[in-house]
XYZ file of N, CA and C in Angstrom:
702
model
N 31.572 -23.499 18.029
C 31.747 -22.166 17.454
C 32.272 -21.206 18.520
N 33.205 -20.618 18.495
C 33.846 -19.568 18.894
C 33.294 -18.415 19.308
N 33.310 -17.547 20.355
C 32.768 -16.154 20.194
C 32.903 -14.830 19.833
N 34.121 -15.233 19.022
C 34.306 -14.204 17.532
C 33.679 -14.945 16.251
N 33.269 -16.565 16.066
C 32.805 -16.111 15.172
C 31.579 -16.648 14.911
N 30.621 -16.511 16.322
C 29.253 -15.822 16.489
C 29.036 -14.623 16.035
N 30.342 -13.747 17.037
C 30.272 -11.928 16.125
C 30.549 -11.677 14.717
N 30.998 -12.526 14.036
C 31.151 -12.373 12.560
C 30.061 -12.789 11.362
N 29.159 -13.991 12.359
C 28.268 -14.336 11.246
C 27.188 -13.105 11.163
N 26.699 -12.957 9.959
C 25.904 -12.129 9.568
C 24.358 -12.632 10.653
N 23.379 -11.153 10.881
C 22.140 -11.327 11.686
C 20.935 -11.543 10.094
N 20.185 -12.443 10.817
C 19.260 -13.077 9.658
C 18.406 -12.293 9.142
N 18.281 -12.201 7.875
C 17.467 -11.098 7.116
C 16.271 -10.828 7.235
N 15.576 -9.758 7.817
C 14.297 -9.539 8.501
C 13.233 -9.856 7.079
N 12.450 -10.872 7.406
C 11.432 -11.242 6.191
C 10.882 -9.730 6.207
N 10.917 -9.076 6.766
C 9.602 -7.756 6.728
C 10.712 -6.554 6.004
N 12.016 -6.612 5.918
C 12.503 -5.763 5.290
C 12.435 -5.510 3.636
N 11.583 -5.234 2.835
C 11.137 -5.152 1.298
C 11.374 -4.072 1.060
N 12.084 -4.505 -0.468
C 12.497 -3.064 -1.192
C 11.519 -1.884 -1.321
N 12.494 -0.640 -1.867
C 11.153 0.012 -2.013
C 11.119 -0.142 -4.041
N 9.811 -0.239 -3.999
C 9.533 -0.249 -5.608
C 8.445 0.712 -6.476
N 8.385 2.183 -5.536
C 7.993 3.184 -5.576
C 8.125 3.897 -6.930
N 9.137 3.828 -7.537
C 9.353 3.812 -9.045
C 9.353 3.227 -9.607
N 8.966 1.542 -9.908
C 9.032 1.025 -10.700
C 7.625 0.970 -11.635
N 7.775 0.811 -12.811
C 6.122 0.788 -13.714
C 5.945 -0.468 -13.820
N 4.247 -0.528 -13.346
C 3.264 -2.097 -13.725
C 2.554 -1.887 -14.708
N 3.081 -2.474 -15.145
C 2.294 -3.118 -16.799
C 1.116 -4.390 -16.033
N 0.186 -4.139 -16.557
C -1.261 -5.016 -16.159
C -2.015 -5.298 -17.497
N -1.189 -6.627 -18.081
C -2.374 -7.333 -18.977
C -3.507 -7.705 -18.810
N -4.080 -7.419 -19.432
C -6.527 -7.799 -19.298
C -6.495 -6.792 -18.273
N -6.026 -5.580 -18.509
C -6.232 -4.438 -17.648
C -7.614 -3.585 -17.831
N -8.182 -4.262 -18.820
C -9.410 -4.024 -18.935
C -10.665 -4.712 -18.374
N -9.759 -5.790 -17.806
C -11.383 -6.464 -17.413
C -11.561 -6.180 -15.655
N -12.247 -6.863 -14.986
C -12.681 -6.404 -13.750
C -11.255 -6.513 -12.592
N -10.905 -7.437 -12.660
C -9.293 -7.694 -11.878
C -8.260 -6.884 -11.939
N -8.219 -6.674 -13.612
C -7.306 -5.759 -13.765
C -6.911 -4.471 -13.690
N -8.510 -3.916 -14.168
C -8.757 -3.060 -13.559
C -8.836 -2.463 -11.965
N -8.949 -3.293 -11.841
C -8.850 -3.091 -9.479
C -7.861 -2.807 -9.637
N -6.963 -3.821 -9.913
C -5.304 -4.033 -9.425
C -4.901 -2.566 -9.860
N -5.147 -2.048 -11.460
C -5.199 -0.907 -11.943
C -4.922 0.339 -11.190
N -6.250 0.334 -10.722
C -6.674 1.801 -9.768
C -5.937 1.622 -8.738
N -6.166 0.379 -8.132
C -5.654 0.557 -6.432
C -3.733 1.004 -6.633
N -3.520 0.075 -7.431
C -2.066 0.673 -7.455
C -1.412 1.997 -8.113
N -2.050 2.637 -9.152
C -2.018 3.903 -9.438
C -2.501 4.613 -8.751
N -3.838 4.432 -7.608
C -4.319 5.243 -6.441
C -3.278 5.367 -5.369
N -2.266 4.367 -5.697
C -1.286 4.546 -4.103
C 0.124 5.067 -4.568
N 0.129 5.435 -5.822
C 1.269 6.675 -6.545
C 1.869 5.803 -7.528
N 1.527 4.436 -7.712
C 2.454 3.837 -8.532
C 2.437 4.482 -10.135
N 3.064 4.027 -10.673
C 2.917 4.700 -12.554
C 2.492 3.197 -12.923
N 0.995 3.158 -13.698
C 0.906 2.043 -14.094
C 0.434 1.848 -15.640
N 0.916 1.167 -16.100
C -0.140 0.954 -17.450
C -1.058 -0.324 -18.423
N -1.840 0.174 -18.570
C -2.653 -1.300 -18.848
C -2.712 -1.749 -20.024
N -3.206 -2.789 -20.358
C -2.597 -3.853 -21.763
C -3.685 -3.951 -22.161
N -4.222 -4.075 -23.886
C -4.996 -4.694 -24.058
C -4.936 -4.987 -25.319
N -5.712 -6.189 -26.257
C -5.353 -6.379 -27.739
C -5.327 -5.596 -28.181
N -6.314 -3.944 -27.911
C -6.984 -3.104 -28.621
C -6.141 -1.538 -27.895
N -5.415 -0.902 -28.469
C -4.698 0.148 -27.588
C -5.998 0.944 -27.524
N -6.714 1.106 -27.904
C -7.523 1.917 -27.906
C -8.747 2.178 -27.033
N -9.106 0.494 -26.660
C -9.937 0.125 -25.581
C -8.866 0.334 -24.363
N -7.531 -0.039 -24.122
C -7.101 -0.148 -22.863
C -6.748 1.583 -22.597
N -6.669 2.635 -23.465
C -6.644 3.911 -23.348
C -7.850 4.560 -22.750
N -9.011 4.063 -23.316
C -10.034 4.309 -23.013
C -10.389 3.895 -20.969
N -10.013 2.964 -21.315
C -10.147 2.102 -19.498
C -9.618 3.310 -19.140
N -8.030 3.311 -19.144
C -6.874 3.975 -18.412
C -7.763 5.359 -17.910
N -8.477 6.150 -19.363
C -8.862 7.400 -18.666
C -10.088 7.274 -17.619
N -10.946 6.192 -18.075
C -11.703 6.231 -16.684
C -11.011 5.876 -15.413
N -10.263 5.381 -14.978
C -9.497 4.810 -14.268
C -9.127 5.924 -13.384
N -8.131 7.680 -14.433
C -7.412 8.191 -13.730
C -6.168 7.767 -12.871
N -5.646 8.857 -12.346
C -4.404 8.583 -11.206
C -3.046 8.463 -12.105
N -3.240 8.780 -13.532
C -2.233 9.134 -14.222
C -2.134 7.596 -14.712
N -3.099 6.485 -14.577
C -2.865 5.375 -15.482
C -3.048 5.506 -17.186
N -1.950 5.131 -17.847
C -1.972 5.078 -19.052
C -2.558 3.523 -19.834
N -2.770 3.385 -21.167
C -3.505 2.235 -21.941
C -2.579 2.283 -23.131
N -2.134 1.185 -23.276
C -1.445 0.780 -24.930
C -2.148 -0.950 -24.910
N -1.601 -1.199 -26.425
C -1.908 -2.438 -26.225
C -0.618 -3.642 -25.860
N -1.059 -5.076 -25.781
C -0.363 -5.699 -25.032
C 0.819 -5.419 -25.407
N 1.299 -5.781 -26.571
C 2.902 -5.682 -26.561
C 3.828 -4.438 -26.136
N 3.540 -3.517 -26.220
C 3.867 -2.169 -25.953
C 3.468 -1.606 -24.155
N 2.129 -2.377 -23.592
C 2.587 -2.713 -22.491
C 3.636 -3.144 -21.522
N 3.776 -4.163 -21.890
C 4.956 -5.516 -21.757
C 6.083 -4.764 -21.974
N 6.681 -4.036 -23.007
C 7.936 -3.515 -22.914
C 8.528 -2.301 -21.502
N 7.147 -1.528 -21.870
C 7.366 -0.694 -21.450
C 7.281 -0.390 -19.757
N 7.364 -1.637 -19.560
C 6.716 -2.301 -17.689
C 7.747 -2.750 -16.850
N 8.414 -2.415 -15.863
C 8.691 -3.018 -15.127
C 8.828 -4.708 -14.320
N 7.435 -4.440 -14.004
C 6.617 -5.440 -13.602
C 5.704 -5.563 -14.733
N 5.147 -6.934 -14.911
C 3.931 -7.140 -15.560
C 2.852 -7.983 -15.045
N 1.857 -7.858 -14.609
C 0.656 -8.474 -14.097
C -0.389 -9.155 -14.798
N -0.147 -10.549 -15.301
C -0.925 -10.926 -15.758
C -2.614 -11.361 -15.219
N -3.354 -10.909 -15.831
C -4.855 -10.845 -15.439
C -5.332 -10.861 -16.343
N -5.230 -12.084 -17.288
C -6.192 -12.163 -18.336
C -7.006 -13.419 -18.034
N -8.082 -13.382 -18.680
C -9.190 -14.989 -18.856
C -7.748 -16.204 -19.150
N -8.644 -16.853 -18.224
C -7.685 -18.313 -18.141
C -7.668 -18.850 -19.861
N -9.426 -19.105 -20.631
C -9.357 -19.263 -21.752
C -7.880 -18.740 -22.778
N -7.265 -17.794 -22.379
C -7.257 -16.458 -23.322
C -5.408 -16.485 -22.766
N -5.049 -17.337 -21.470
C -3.673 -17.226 -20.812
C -2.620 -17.961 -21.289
N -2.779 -18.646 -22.586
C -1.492 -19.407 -23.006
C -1.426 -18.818 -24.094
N -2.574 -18.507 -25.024
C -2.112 -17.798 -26.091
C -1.538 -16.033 -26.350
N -1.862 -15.524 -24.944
C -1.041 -14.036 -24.650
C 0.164 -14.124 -24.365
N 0.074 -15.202 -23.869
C 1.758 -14.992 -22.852
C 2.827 -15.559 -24.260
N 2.274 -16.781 -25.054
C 3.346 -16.794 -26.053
C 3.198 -15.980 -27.036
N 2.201 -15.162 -27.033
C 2.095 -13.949 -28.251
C 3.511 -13.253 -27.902
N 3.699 -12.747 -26.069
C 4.636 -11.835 -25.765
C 6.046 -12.123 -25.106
N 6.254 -13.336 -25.642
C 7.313 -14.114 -25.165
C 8.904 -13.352 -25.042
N 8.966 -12.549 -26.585
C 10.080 -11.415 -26.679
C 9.924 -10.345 -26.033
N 8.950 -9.700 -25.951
C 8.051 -8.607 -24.880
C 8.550 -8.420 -23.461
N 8.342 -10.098 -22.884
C 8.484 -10.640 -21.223
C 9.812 -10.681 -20.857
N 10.558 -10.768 -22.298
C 11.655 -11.841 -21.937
C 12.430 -10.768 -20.845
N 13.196 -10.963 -19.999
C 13.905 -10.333 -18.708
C 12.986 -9.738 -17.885
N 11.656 -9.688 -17.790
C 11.094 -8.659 -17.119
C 10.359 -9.680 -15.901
N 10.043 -9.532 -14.684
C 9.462 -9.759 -13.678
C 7.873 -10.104 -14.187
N 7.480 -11.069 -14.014
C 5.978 -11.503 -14.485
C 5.014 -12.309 -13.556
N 4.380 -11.758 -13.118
C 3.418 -11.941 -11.987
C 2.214 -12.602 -12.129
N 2.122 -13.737 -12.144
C 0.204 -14.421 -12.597
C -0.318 -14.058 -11.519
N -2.013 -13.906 -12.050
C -2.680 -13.782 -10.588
C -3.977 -14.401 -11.388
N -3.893 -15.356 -13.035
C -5.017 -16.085 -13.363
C -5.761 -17.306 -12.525
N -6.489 -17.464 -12.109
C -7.460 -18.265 -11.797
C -7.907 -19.537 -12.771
N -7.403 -20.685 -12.684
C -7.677 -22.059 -13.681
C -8.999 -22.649 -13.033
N -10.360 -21.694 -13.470
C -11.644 -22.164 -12.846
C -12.523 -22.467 -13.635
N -13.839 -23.587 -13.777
C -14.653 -23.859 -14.166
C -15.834 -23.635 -13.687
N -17.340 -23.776 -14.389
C -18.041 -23.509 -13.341
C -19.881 -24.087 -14.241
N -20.269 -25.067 -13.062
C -21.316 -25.668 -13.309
C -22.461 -25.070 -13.115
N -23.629 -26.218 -12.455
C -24.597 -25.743 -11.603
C -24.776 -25.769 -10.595
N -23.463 -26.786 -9.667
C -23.085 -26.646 -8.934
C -21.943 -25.412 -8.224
N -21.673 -24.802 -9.244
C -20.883 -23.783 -8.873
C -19.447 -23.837 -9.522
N -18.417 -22.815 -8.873
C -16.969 -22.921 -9.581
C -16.233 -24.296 -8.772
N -15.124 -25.022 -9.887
C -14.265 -25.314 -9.488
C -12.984 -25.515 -10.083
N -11.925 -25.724 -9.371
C -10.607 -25.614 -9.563
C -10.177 -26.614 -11.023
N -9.479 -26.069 -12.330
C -8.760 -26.592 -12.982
C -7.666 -26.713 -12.927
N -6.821 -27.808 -13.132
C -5.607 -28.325 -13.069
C -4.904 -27.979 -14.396
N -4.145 -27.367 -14.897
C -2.982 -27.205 -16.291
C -2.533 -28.629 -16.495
N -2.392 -29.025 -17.911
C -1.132 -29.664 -17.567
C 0.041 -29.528 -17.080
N 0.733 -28.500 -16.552
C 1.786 -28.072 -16.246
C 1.923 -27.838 -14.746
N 0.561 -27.811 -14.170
C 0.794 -27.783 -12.878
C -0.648 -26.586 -12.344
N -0.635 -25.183 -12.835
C -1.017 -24.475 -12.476
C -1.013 -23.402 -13.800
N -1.605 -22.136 -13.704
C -1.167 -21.467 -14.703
C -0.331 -20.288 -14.112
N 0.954 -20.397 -12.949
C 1.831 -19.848 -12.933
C 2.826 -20.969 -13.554
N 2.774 -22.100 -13.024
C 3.833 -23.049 -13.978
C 3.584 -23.090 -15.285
N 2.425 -22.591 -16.226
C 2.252 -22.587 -17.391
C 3.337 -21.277 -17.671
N 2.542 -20.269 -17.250
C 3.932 -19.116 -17.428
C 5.273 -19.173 -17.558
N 5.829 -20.031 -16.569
C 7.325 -19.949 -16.712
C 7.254 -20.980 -17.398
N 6.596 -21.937 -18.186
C 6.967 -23.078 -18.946
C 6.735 -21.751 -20.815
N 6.099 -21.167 -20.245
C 5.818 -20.562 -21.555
C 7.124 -19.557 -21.875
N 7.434 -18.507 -20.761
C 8.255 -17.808 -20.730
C 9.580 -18.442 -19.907
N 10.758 -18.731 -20.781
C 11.917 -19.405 -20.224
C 12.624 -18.368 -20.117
N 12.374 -17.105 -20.335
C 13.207 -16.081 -20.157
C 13.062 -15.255 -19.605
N 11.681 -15.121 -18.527
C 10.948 -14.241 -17.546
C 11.276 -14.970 -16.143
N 11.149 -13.906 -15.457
C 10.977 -14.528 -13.981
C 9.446 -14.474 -13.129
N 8.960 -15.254 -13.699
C 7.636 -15.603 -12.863
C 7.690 -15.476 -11.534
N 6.321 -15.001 -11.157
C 6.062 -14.928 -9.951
C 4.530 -15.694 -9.524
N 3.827 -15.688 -8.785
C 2.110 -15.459 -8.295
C 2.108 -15.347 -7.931
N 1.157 -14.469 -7.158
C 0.429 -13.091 -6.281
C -1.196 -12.593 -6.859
N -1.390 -12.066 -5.841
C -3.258 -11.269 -6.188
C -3.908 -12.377 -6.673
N -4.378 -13.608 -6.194
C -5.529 -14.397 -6.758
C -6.647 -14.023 -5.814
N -6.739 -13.544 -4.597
C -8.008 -13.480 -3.900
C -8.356 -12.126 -3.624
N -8.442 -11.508 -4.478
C -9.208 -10.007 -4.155
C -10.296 -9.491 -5.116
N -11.236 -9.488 -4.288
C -12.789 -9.036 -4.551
C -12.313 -8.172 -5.764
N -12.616 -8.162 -7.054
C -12.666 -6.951 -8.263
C -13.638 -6.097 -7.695
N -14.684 -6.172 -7.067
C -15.892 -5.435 -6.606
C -15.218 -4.443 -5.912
N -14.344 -4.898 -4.573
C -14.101 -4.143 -3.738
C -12.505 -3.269 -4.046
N -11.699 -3.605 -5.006
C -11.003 -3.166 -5.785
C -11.167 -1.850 -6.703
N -12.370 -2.389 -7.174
C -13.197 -0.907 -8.227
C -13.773 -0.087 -7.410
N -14.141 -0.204 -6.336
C -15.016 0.640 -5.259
C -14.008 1.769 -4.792
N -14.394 3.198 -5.137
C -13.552 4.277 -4.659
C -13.381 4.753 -3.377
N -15.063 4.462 -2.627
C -15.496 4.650 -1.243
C -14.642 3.983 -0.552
N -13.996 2.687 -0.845
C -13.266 2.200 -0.163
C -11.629 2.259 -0.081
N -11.508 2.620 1.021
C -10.083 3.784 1.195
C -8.910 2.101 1.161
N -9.418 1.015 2.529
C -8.237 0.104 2.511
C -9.070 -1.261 2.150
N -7.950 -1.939 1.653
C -8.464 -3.474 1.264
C -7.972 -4.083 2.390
N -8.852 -4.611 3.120
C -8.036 -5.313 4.362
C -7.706 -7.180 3.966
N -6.388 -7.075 3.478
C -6.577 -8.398 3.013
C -4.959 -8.807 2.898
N -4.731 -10.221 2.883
C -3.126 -10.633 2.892
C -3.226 -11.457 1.201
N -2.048 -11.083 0.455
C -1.736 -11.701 -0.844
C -0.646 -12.620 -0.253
N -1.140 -13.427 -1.386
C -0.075 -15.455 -1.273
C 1.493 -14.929 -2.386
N 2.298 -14.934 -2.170
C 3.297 -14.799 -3.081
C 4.525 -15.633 -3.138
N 4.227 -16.271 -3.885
C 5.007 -17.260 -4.373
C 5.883 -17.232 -5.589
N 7.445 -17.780 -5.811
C 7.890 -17.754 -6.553
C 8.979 -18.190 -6.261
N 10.200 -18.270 -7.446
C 11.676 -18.907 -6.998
C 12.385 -18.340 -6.417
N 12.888 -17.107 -6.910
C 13.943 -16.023 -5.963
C 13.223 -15.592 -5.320
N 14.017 -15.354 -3.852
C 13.789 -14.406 -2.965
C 13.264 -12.620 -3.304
N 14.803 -12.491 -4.190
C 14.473 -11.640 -4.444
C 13.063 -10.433 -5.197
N 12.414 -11.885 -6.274
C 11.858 -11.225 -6.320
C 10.780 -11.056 -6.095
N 10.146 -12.297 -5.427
C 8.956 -12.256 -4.406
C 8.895 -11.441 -3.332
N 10.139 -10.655 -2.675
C 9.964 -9.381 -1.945
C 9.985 -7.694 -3.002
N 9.796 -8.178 -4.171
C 9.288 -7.179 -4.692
C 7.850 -7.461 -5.326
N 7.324 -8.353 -5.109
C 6.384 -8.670 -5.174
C 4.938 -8.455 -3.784
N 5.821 -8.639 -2.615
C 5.570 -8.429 -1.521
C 4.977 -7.211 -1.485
N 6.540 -6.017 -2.047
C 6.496 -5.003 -1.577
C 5.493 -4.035 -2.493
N 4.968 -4.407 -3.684
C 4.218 -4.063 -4.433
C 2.949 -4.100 -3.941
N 2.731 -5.266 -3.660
C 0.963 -5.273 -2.579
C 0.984 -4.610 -1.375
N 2.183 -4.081 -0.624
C 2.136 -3.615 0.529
C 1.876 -1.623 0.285
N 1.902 -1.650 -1.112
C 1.642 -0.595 -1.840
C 0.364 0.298 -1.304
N -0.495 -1.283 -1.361
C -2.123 -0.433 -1.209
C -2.493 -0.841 -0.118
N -3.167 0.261 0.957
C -3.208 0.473 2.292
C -4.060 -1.422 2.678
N -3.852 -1.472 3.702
C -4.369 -2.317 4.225
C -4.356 -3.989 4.008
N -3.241 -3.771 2.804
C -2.541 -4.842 2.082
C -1.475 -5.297 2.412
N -1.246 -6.371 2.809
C 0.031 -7.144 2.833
C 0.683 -8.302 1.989
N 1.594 -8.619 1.549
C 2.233 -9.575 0.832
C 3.171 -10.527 1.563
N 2.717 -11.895 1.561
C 3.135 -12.661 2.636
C 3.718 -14.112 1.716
N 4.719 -14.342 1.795
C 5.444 -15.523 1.322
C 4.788 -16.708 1.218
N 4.463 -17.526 0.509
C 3.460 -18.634 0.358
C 4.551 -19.699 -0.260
N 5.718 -19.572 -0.939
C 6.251 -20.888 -1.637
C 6.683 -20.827 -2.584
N 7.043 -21.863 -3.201
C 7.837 -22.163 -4.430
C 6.404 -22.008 -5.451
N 6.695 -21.920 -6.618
C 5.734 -21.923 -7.648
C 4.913 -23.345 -8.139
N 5.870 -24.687 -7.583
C 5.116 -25.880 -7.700
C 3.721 -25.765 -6.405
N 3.284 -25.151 -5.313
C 2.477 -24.585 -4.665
C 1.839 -23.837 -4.877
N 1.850 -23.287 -6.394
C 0.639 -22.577 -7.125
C -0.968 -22.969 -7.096
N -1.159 -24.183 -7.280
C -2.422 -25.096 -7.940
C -3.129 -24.639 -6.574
N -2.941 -24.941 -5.342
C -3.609 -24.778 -4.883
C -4.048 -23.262 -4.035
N -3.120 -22.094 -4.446
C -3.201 -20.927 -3.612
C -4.895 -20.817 -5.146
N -4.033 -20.806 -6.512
C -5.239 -20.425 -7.574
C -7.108 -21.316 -7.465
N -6.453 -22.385 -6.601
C -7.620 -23.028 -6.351
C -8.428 -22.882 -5.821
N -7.921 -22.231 -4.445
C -8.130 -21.762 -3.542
C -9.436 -20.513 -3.514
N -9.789 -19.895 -4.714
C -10.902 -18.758 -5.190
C -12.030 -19.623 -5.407
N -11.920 -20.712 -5.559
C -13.215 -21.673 -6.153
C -14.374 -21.571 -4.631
N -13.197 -21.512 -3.295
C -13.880 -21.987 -2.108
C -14.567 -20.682 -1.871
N -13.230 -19.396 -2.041
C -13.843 -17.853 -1.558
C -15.138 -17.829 -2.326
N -15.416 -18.191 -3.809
C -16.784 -17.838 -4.622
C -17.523 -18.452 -3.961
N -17.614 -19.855 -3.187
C -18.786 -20.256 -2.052
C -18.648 -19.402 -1.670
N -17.929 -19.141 -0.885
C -18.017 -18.093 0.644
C -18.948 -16.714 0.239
N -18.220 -16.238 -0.473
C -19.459 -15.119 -1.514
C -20.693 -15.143 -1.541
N -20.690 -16.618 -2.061
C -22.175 -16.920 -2.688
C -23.234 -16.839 -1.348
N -22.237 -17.528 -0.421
C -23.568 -18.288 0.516
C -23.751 -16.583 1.905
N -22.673 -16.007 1.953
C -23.023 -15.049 3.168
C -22.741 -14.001 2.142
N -22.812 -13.378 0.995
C -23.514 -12.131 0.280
C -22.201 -11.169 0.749
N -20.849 -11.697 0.645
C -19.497 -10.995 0.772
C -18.777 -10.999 -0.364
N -17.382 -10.389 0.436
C -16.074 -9.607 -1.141
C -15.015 -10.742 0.186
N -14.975 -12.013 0.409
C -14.448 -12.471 0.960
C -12.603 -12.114 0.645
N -11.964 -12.376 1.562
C -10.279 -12.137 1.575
C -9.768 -13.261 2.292
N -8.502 -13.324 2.490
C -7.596 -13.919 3.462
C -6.639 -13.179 4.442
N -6.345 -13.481 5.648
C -5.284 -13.143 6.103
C -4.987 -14.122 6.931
N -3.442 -14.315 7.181
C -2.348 -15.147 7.654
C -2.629 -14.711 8.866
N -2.377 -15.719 9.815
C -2.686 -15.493 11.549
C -0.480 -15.829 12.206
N -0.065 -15.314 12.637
C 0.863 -15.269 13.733
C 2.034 -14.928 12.839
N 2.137 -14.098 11.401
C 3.255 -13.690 11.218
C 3.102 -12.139 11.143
């Protein structure tokens, strides 16, 4: 190679450079239950416009006003349109039959799992397998016309709903096909203070980031924590 055209090739795209997505609206299905609600607040607490989903417009209106920060409540479908982004956070039970309820809803829009495929004995939780792989590969097997993502499987709802607490000190797994839009995915968790969004993989590497909560609920259980993750040397 030449040393003109060293000077011509383009310099490599800084992983840390993420859009800004400061205007865009999150739609958060099962924005009523404990997850969704976190995800809810924390991201309408950090200026986003968000709104939450639920069968019942009336229950997810209701959430929204306890919530504050200018979060609004419709129900799912009218969510889904009206969203940017959409964050799925519903019961695993409850995750194949929403997502093909809103299949026309999703279709072009950015769709984010952050369900958990968990069981749980007397021995405690553990990891379920989809047939499909995971239930982000259920998603894009469900939605052929969305662009799936996963992100947010390991964050405490406890410490999410907690107002006292100003930062979540914690790193999100984000995985998905395009680049592109896993750095808006990135840049969405980098939203709320003390949060980072860190590249984890292709979406066949789902099973085990979602699995991965079965171990944090030990960790919980046994030292009386809101356990997290963070990535060491990037």
């Amino acid at each position: 190679m030449t040393s003109t055209d060293s000077a011509q090739k383009p310099a490599p795209k800084d992983p840390w450079d993420l859009p800004d997505v400061s205007g865009l609206v999150v739609g958060v299905l099962g924005g009523t239950g404990d997850q969704g609600r976190g995800l809810a607040y924390r991201l309408a607490r950090a200026g986003q416009q968000v709104i939450i989903g639920s069968r019942a417009a009336e229950r997810a209106q209701s959430a929204a006003d306890e919530l504050g920060h200018g979060v609004e409540g419709a129900d799912n479908a009218a969510c889904a349109r009206r969203s940017d982004i959409v964050i799925v956070a519903v019961p695993w039970e409850g995750h194949a039959k929403t997502l093909e309820s809103l299949r026309d809803e999703l279709s072009g829009k950015l769709v984010v799992d952050c369900v958990n495929p968990l069981g749980f004995d007397k021995k405690g939780a553990y990891a379920l397998k989809p047939a499909e792989g995971s239930a982000a590969e259920q998603a894009a097997t469900l939605l052929p016309e969305a662009r799936v993502a996963a992100a947010f499987h390991h964050l405490s709802a406890v410490l999410l709903q907690n107002p006292e607490i100003a930062e979540i000190d914690t790193d999100v797994m984000v995985l998905g096909e395009e680049r592109a839009d896993v750095e808006i995915v990135q840049a969405l968790a980098g939203r709320i203070p003390g949060m980072r969004g860190v590249f984890a993989g292709r979406l066949r590497n789902a099973h085990q980031v979602e699995s991965l909560v079965a171990n944090l609920i030990s960790v919980n259980r046994r030292y009386k924590a809101h356990a997290g993750l963070r990535v060491t040397d990037v």
